[in-house]
GROMACS .gro file of C-alpha atoms in nm:
model
  260
    1MET     CA    1   1.724  -3.120  -1.706
    2PRO     CA    2   1.378  -3.096  -1.865
    3VAL     CA    3   1.042  -3.140  -1.709
    4ASN     CA    4   1.013  -3.503  -1.570
    5SER     CA    5   0.671  -3.613  -1.693
    6ASP     CA    6   0.687  -3.939  -1.508
    7VAL     CA    7   0.633  -3.768  -1.174
    8PRO     CA    8   0.263  -3.747  -1.090
    9THR     CA    9   0.105  -3.406  -1.056
   10VAL     CA   10  -0.022  -3.295  -0.719
   11GLU     CA   11  -0.379  -3.299  -0.598
   12GLU     CA   12  -0.631  -3.030  -0.687
   13GLY     CA   13  -0.583  -2.712  -0.479
   14SER     CA   14  -0.234  -2.798  -0.363
   15THR     CA   15   0.056  -2.551  -0.394
   16GLY     CA   16   0.275  -2.836  -0.501
   17THR     CA   17   0.500  -2.836  -0.193
   18GLU     CA   18   0.451  -3.181  -0.051
   19THR     CA   19   0.725  -3.261   0.206
   20LYS     CA   20   1.022  -3.455   0.087
   21ASP     CA   21   1.391  -3.418   0.123
   22GLY     CA   22   1.559  -3.168  -0.112
   23LEU     CA   23   1.388  -2.947  -0.367
   24PRO     CA   24   1.121  -3.019  -0.631
   25VAL     CA   25   1.321  -2.923  -0.944
   26ASN     CA   26   1.125  -2.876  -1.267
   27GLU     CA   27   1.418  -2.763  -1.483
   28LEU     CA   28   1.791  -2.694  -1.450
   29PHE     CA   29   1.956  -2.542  -1.753
   30TYR     CA   30   2.204  -2.291  -1.890
   31SER     CA   31   2.070  -1.995  -2.088
   32LEU     CA   32   2.064  -1.609  -2.094
   33GLN     CA   33   1.879  -1.409  -1.835
   34GLY     CA   34   1.587  -1.280  -2.043
   35GLU     CA   35   1.439  -1.018  -1.817
   36GLY     CA   36   1.525  -0.733  -1.590
   37LYS     CA   37   1.829  -0.516  -1.518
   38ILE     CA   38   2.078  -0.789  -1.610
   39ALA     CA   39   1.909  -0.923  -1.916
   40GLY     CA   40   2.149  -1.100  -2.147
   41MET     CA   41   2.370  -1.236  -1.871
   42PRO     CA   42   2.469  -1.606  -1.915
   43SER     CA   43   2.311  -1.786  -1.621
   44VAL     CA   44   2.221  -2.121  -1.479
   45PHE     CA   45   1.849  -2.149  -1.401
   46VAL     CA   46   1.720  -2.363  -1.119
   47ARG     CA   47   1.340  -2.378  -1.166
   48THR     CA   48   1.150  -2.516  -0.870
   49SER     CA   49   0.801  -2.660  -0.887
   50GLY     CA   50   0.504  -2.545  -0.674
   51CYS     CA   51   0.334  -2.205  -0.641
   52ASN     CA   52   0.093  -2.042  -0.408
   53LEU     CA   53  -0.067  -1.846  -0.686
   54ARG     CA   54  -0.226  -1.935  -1.024
   55CYS     CA   55  -0.182  -1.660  -1.286
   56TRP     CA   56  -0.381  -1.736  -1.591
   57PHE     CA   57  -0.088  -1.628  -1.809
   58CYS     CA   58   0.173  -1.834  -1.620
   59ASP     CA   59   0.459  -1.915  -1.857
   60SER     CA   60   0.574  -2.213  -1.639
   61PHE     CA   61   0.254  -2.411  -1.637
   62HIS     CA   62   0.431  -2.724  -1.512
   63THR     CA   63   0.538  -2.547  -1.191
   64SER     CA   64   0.201  -2.410  -1.096
   65TRP     CA   65  -0.118  -2.538  -1.262
   66GLU     CA   66   0.026  -2.890  -1.306
   67PRO     CA   67   0.336  -2.911  -1.085
   68THR     CA   68   0.580  -3.165  -1.230
   69HIS     CA   69   0.930  -3.225  -1.092
   70ALA     CA   70   1.207  -3.451  -0.981
   71TRP     CA   71   1.331  -3.428  -0.622
   72LEU     CA   72   1.698  -3.333  -0.591
   73ASP     CA   73   1.898  -3.278  -0.275
   74ILE     CA   74   2.096  -2.961  -0.242
   75ASP     CA   75   2.429  -3.138  -0.315
   76ALA     CA   76   2.289  -3.264  -0.643
   77VAL     CA   77   2.167  -2.919  -0.741
   78ILE     CA   78   2.503  -2.764  -0.663
   79ASP     CA   79   2.685  -3.029  -0.867
   80ARG     CA   80   2.469  -2.970  -1.164
   81VAL     CA   81   2.505  -2.592  -1.147
   82THR     CA   82   2.889  -2.621  -1.129
   83ASP     CA   83   2.888  -2.830  -1.445
   84TYR     CA   84   2.822  -2.511  -1.640
   85GLU     CA   85   3.171  -2.365  -1.606
   86LYS     CA   86   3.103  -2.040  -1.805
   87ALA     CA   87   2.823  -1.917  -1.573
   88ASN     CA   88   2.889  -1.701  -1.264
   89HIS     CA   89   2.514  -1.614  -1.222
   90VAL     CA   90   2.245  -1.841  -1.093
   91VAL     CA   91   1.875  -1.760  -1.123
   92VAL     CA   92   1.645  -1.943  -0.874
   93THR     CA   93   1.292  -1.932  -1.012
   94GLY     CA   94   0.969  -2.121  -1.027
   95GLY     CA   95   0.682  -2.147  -0.953
   96GLU     CA   96   0.751  -1.963  -0.631
   97PRO     CA   97   1.093  -2.078  -0.510
   98LEU     CA   98   1.067  -1.910  -0.163
   99LEU     CA   99   0.785  -2.155  -0.083
  100HIS     CA  100   1.052  -2.411  -0.002
  101ASP     CA  101   1.267  -2.376   0.309
  102GLU     CA  102   1.548  -2.567   0.126
  103THR     CA  103   1.581  -2.279  -0.113
  104THR     CA  104   1.747  -2.071   0.156
  105GLU     CA  105   2.014  -2.340   0.206
  106LEU     CA  106   2.069  -2.354  -0.174
  107LEU     CA  107   2.107  -1.981  -0.196
  108ASP     CA  108   2.351  -1.964   0.096
  109ARG     CA  109   2.565  -2.235  -0.052
  110LEU     CA  110   2.565  -2.077  -0.398
  111SER     CA  111   2.676  -1.751  -0.243
  112ASP     CA  112   2.952  -1.926  -0.051
  113THR     CA  113   3.065  -2.081  -0.378
  114GLY     CA  114   3.095  -1.737  -0.533
  115TYR     CA  115   2.784  -1.719  -0.753
  116HIS     CA  116   2.583  -1.410  -0.807
  117THR     CA  117   2.221  -1.512  -0.718
  118THR     CA  118   1.895  -1.380  -0.850
  119VAL     CA  119   1.565  -1.497  -0.712
  120GLU     CA  120   1.244  -1.456  -0.915
  121THR     CA  121   0.957  -1.425  -0.670
  122ASN     CA  122   0.593  -1.309  -0.662
  123GLY     CA  123   0.671  -1.112  -0.349
  124THR     CA  124   0.440  -1.288  -0.107
  125ILE     CA  125   0.713  -1.466   0.099
  126TYR     CA  126   1.023  -1.340   0.277
  127HIS     CA  127   1.323  -1.542   0.383
  128ASP     CA  128   1.653  -1.421   0.532
  129THR     CA  129   1.907  -1.575   0.296
  130SER     CA  130   2.180  -1.487   0.042
  131ILE     CA  131   2.024  -1.301  -0.253
  132ASP     CA  132   2.221  -1.058  -0.470
  133LEU     CA  133   1.917  -0.947  -0.667
  134VAL     CA  134   1.553  -1.016  -0.573
  135SER     CA  135   1.330  -0.983  -0.881
  136ILE     CA  136   0.986  -0.920  -0.744
  137SER     CA  137   0.686  -0.958  -0.969
  138PRO     CA  138   0.372  -0.853  -0.775
  139LYS     CA  139   0.069  -0.998  -0.939
  140LEU     CA  140  -0.203  -0.754  -1.044
  141ALA     CA  141  -0.574  -0.799  -1.053
  142SER     CA  142  -0.543  -0.874  -1.425
  143SER     CA  143  -0.350  -1.195  -1.343
  144THR     CA  144  -0.648  -1.354  -1.159
  145PRO     CA  145  -0.769  -1.682  -1.329
  146THR     CA  146  -1.140  -1.587  -1.362
  147ALA     CA  147  -1.370  -1.839  -1.517
  148ALA     CA  148  -1.322  -1.670  -1.850
  149LYS     CA  149  -0.942  -1.691  -1.835
  150ASP     CA  150  -0.882  -2.009  -1.633
  151PRO     CA  151  -0.657  -2.231  -1.853
  152GLN     CA  152  -0.802  -2.553  -1.708
  153GLY     CA  153  -1.123  -2.496  -1.519
  154ASP     CA  154  -1.401  -2.260  -1.429
  155GLY     CA  155  -1.218  -2.015  -1.206
  156GLU     CA  156  -1.183  -2.241  -0.899
  157TRP     CA  157  -0.853  -2.075  -0.803
  158ALA     CA  158  -0.967  -1.713  -0.857
  159ASP     CA  159  -1.061  -1.627  -0.496
  160ARG     CA  160  -0.749  -1.793  -0.348
  161HIS     CA  161  -0.525  -1.620  -0.604
  162ASP     CA  162  -0.680  -1.279  -0.547
  163ASP     CA  163  -0.657  -1.317  -0.164
  164ARG     CA  164  -0.289  -1.413  -0.174
  165ARG     CA  165  -0.142  -1.212  -0.463
  166ILE     CA  166  -0.030  -0.901  -0.270
  167ASP     CA  167   0.139  -0.904   0.070
  168ILE     CA  168   0.257  -0.559   0.160
  169ASP     CA  169   0.461  -0.675   0.466
  170ALA     CA  170   0.644  -0.928   0.262
  171LEU     CA  171   0.715  -0.681  -0.015
  172CYS     CA  172   0.848  -0.429   0.234
  173LYS     CA  173   1.085  -0.681   0.392
  174LEU     CA  174   1.214  -0.787   0.048
  175VAL     CA  175   1.284  -0.435  -0.069
  176GLU     CA  176   1.436  -0.332   0.259
  177THR     CA  177   1.671  -0.629   0.275
  178TYR     CA  178   1.796  -0.689  -0.079
  179THR     CA  179   1.894  -0.517  -0.393
  180PHE     CA  180   1.571  -0.538  -0.587
  181GLN     CA  181   1.373  -0.475  -0.894
  182LEU     CA  182   0.992  -0.455  -0.908
  183LYS     CA  183   0.889  -0.620  -1.234
  184PHE     CA  184   0.525  -0.581  -1.336
  185VAL     CA  185   0.362  -0.783  -1.611
  186VAL     CA  186   0.161  -0.549  -1.830
  187THR     CA  187  -0.140  -0.697  -2.009
  188ASP     CA  188  -0.284  -0.364  -2.119
  189ARG     CA  189  -0.301   0.005  -2.026
  190ASP     CA  190  -0.567  -0.065  -1.757
  191ASP     CA  191  -0.293  -0.218  -1.537
  192MET     CA  192  -0.125   0.112  -1.477
  193PRO     CA  193  -0.349   0.265  -1.209
  194GLU     CA  194  -0.298  -0.049  -0.996
  195ILE     CA  195   0.077  -0.051  -1.056
  196ASN     CA  196   0.104   0.323  -0.958
  197ARG     CA  197  -0.109   0.273  -0.644
  198LEU     CA  198   0.102  -0.024  -0.536
  199VAL     CA  199   0.433   0.165  -0.598
  200ASP     CA  200   0.295   0.459  -0.391
  201GLN     CA  201   0.189   0.224  -0.116
  202LEU     CA  202   0.524   0.062  -0.099
  203ARG     CA  203   0.708   0.395  -0.097
  204ASP     CA  204   0.495   0.500   0.199
  205ALA     CA  205   0.537   0.171   0.393
  206ALA     CA  206   0.898   0.063   0.321
  207ASP     CA  207   1.202   0.195   0.506
  208THR     CA  208   1.398   0.235   0.175
  209VAL     CA  209   1.406   0.446  -0.135
  210ILE     CA  210   1.223   0.310  -0.440
  211GLN     CA  211   1.341   0.486  -0.752
  212ASP     CA  212   1.148   0.502  -1.081
  213SER     CA  213   1.437   0.301  -1.225
  214ASP     CA  214   1.362   0.017  -0.986
  215ILE     CA  215   1.013  -0.021  -1.149
  216LEU     CA  216   1.028  -0.240  -1.458
  217LEU     CA  217   0.734  -0.293  -1.700
  218MET     CA  218   0.738  -0.619  -1.890
  219PRO     CA  219   0.500  -0.711  -2.171
  220GLU     CA  220   0.278  -1.015  -2.104
  221GLY     CA  221   0.341  -1.301  -2.344
  222SER     CA  222   0.527  -1.624  -2.357
  223THR     CA  223   0.531  -1.649  -2.736
  224ARG     CA  224   0.662  -1.417  -3.005
  225GLU     CA  225   0.311  -1.381  -3.146
  226ARG     CA  226   0.168  -1.267  -2.802
  227LEU     CA  227   0.460  -1.032  -2.742
  228SER     CA  228   0.404  -0.867  -3.078
  229GLU     CA  229   0.066  -0.759  -2.934
  230THR     CA  230   0.194  -0.625  -2.603
  231ARG     CA  231   0.554  -0.510  -2.661
  232GLU     CA  232   0.502  -0.172  -2.821
  233LEU     CA  233   0.223  -0.063  -2.588
  234THR     CA  234   0.431  -0.157  -2.277
  235ALA     CA  235   0.729   0.043  -2.418
  236GLU     CA  236   0.507   0.340  -2.472
  237ILE     CA  237   0.363   0.319  -2.119
  238ALA     CA  238   0.714   0.288  -1.963
  239MET     CA  239   0.818   0.609  -2.138
  240GLU     CA  240   0.508   0.787  -2.026
  241HIS     CA  241   0.562   0.699  -1.660
  242GLY     CA  242   0.944   0.714  -1.650
  243TYR     CA  243   0.971   0.345  -1.566
  244GLN     CA  244   1.212   0.097  -1.721
  245TYR     CA  245   1.098  -0.130  -1.996
  246THR     CA  246   1.229  -0.483  -1.983
  247PRO     CA  247   1.223  -0.719  -2.279
  248ARG     CA  248   1.157  -1.089  -2.267
  249LEU     CA  249   1.481  -1.170  -2.452
  250HIS     CA  250   1.445  -1.552  -2.422
  251VAL     CA  251   1.100  -1.532  -2.594
  252ASP     CA  252   1.243  -1.312  -2.873
  253LEU     CA  253   1.528  -1.562  -2.930
  254TRP     CA  254   1.367  -1.902  -2.871
  255ASN     CA  255   0.989  -1.840  -2.860
  256ASP     CA  256   0.832  -2.070  -2.601
  257ALA     CA  257   1.090  -2.352  -2.618
  258PRO     CA  258   1.160  -2.524  -2.279
  259GLU     CA  259   1.492  -2.468  -2.099
  260THR     CA  260   1.532  -2.109  -2.223
   0.00000   0.00000   0.00000
């Protein structure tokens, strides 16, 4: 199910979470997991719309900057997921899927049905639900949509984004509760001091062990052209720090095509 362009976008400054029954679903499709520890796994993706942040490099623009979606009740989502008979993995992503209380019901029901569930989250929200792998992508200072980088304005979201992008309490609850990976988007080498400080802070604050192998570095870029500029540097940095490099397999295969 592609982006439904007939649904109006939300008002300026909204997170895109206006109250209706069900979930605001931007895309629902079958593909390969492109990132992280289980990259390459055939998976059904449920992409919700609405986000509490505004990264300038967001690769799902129609879930954040211009939220676009159709409203589906949980039964309808489950029915569409089960149509893809070859998939045993479901990735719930966004936007920020944990903004929506209904996401917890969806995850519980997917788990009851026997699916492995991955949640892609920015790490600012915690819910007690059924998650087999929580893929946490804390947003660094380099993600802030300053006036120079804002894709559609003059930096109006910059302060809100910067205030919200890191929540240590939520991050601790997520890593203490679930099998996790911490996946950092690397724009350049200057990101590494902040990544290392945040990892150290989490190791001090969380009541769980965070291994170097739990830290994933991913090159920024939603097109092959951009990845060609960031891929090699990110790989070198991962080797220098003993962290895991993660590709963006879907971009390598299909560039920036929707439903991939």
